[in-house]
Short mmCIF file of C-alpha atoms in Angstrom, two decimals:
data_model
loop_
_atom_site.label_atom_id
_atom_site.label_comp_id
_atom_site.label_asym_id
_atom_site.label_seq_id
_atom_site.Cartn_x
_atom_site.Cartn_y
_atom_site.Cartn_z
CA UNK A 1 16.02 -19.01 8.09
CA UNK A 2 12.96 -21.45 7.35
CA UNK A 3 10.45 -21.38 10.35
CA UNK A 4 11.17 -24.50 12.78
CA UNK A 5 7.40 -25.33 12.68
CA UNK A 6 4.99 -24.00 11.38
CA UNK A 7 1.23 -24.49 13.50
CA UNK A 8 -0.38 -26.31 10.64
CA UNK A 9 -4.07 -26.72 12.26
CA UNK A 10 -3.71 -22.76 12.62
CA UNK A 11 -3.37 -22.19 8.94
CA UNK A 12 -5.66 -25.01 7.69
CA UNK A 13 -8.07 -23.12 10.28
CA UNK A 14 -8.06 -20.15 8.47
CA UNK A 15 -9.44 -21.84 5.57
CA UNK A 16 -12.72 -21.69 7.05
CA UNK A 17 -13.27 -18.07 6.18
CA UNK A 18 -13.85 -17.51 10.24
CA UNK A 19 -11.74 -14.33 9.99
CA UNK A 20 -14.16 -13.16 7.31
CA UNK A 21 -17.46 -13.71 9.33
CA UNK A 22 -15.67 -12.11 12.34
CA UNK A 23 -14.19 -9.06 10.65
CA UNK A 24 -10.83 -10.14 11.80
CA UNK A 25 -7.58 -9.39 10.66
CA UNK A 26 -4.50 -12.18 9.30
CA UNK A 27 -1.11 -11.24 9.47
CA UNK A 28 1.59 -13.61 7.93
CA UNK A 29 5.25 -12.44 9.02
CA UNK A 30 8.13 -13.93 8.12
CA UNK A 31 11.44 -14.10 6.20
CA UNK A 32 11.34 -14.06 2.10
CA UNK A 33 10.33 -16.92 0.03
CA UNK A 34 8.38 -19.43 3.26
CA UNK A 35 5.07 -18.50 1.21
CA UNK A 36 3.32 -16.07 2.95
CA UNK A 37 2.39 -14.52 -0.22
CA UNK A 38 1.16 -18.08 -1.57
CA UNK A 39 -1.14 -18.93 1.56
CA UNK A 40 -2.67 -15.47 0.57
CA UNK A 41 -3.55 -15.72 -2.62
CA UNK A 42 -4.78 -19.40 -1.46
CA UNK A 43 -7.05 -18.21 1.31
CA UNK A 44 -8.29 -15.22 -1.85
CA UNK A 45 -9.08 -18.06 -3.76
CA UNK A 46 -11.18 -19.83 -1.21
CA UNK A 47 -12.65 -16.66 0.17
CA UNK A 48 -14.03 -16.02 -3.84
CA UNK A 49 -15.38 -19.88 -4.13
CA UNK A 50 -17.24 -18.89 -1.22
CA UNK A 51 -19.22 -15.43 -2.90
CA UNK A 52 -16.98 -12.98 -1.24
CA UNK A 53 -15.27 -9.95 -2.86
CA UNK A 54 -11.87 -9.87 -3.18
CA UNK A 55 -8.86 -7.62 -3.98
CA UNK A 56 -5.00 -8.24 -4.04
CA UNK A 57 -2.96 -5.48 -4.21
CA UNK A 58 0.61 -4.72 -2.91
CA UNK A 59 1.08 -2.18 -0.62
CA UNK A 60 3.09 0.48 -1.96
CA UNK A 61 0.70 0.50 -4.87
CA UNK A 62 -2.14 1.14 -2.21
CA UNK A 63 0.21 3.89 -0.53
CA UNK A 64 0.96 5.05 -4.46
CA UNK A 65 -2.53 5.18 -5.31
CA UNK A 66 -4.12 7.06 -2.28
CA UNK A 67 -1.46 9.41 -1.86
CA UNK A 68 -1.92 10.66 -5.49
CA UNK A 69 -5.87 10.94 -5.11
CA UNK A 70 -5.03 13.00 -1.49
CA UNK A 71 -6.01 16.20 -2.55
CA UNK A 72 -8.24 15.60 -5.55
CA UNK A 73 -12.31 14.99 -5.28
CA UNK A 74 -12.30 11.27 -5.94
CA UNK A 75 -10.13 10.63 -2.85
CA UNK A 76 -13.32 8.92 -1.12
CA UNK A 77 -13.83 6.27 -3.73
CA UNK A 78 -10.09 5.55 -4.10
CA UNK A 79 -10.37 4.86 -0.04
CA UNK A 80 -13.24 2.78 -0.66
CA UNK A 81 -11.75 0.88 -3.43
CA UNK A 82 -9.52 -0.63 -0.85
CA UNK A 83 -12.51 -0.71 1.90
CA UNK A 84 -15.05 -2.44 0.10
CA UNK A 85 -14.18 -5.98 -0.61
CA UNK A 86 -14.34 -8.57 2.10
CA UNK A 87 -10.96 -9.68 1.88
CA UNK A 88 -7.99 -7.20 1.27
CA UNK A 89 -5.11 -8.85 0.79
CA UNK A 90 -2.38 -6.14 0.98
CA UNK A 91 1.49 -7.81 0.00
CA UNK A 92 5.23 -6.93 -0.58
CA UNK A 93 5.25 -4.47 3.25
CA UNK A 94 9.31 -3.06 2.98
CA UNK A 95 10.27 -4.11 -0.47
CA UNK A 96 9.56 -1.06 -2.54
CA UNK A 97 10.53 1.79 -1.07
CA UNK A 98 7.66 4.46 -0.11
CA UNK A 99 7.36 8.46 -0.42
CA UNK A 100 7.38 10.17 2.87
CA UNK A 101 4.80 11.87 2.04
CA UNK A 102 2.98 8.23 1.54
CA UNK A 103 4.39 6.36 4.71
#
């Protein structure tokens, strides 16, 4: 199902980087292939012309990654990894499956 409209002036607005400044989270929902995953890595782009740190990563590598480091010493920098840039853009929520132990 493609979206019957999509609120263009709210996406462009997100182009300003307001989000960023406010510490603010974006959310894009919706079915496979409308290009949520493309207006991500658009608004990464913009948000690194503009000096800020950046990371893309899908989620069940996140999940993957911390639940590994749990119980070992580094498990603080692993969570910061993820913590420290401005913009965390986390993709691919429910298309890999996850370890209970992860979820």
């Amino acid at each position: 199902n493609w979206p019957e409209n999509v609120n263009r002036d709210q996406v462009l607005h997100l182009f300003t980087l307001g989000f960023l400044r406010g510490k603010a989270n974006v959310v894009l929902i919706g079915n496979v292939g409308l290009g949520k995953t493309h207006i991500a890595a658009a608004l990464a782009a913009r948000a690194c012309e503009h000096g800020h740190t950046v990371l893309c990563a899908q989620a069940v590598d996140i999940v993957n990654d911390l639940a590994e480091a749990r119980d070992k010493p580094g498990f603080a920098r692993g969570v910061q990894r993820y913590a420290k840039p401005a913009l965390l853009v986390v993709y691919g929520f429910g298309y890999l499956p996850v370890a209970r132990g992860g979820a």
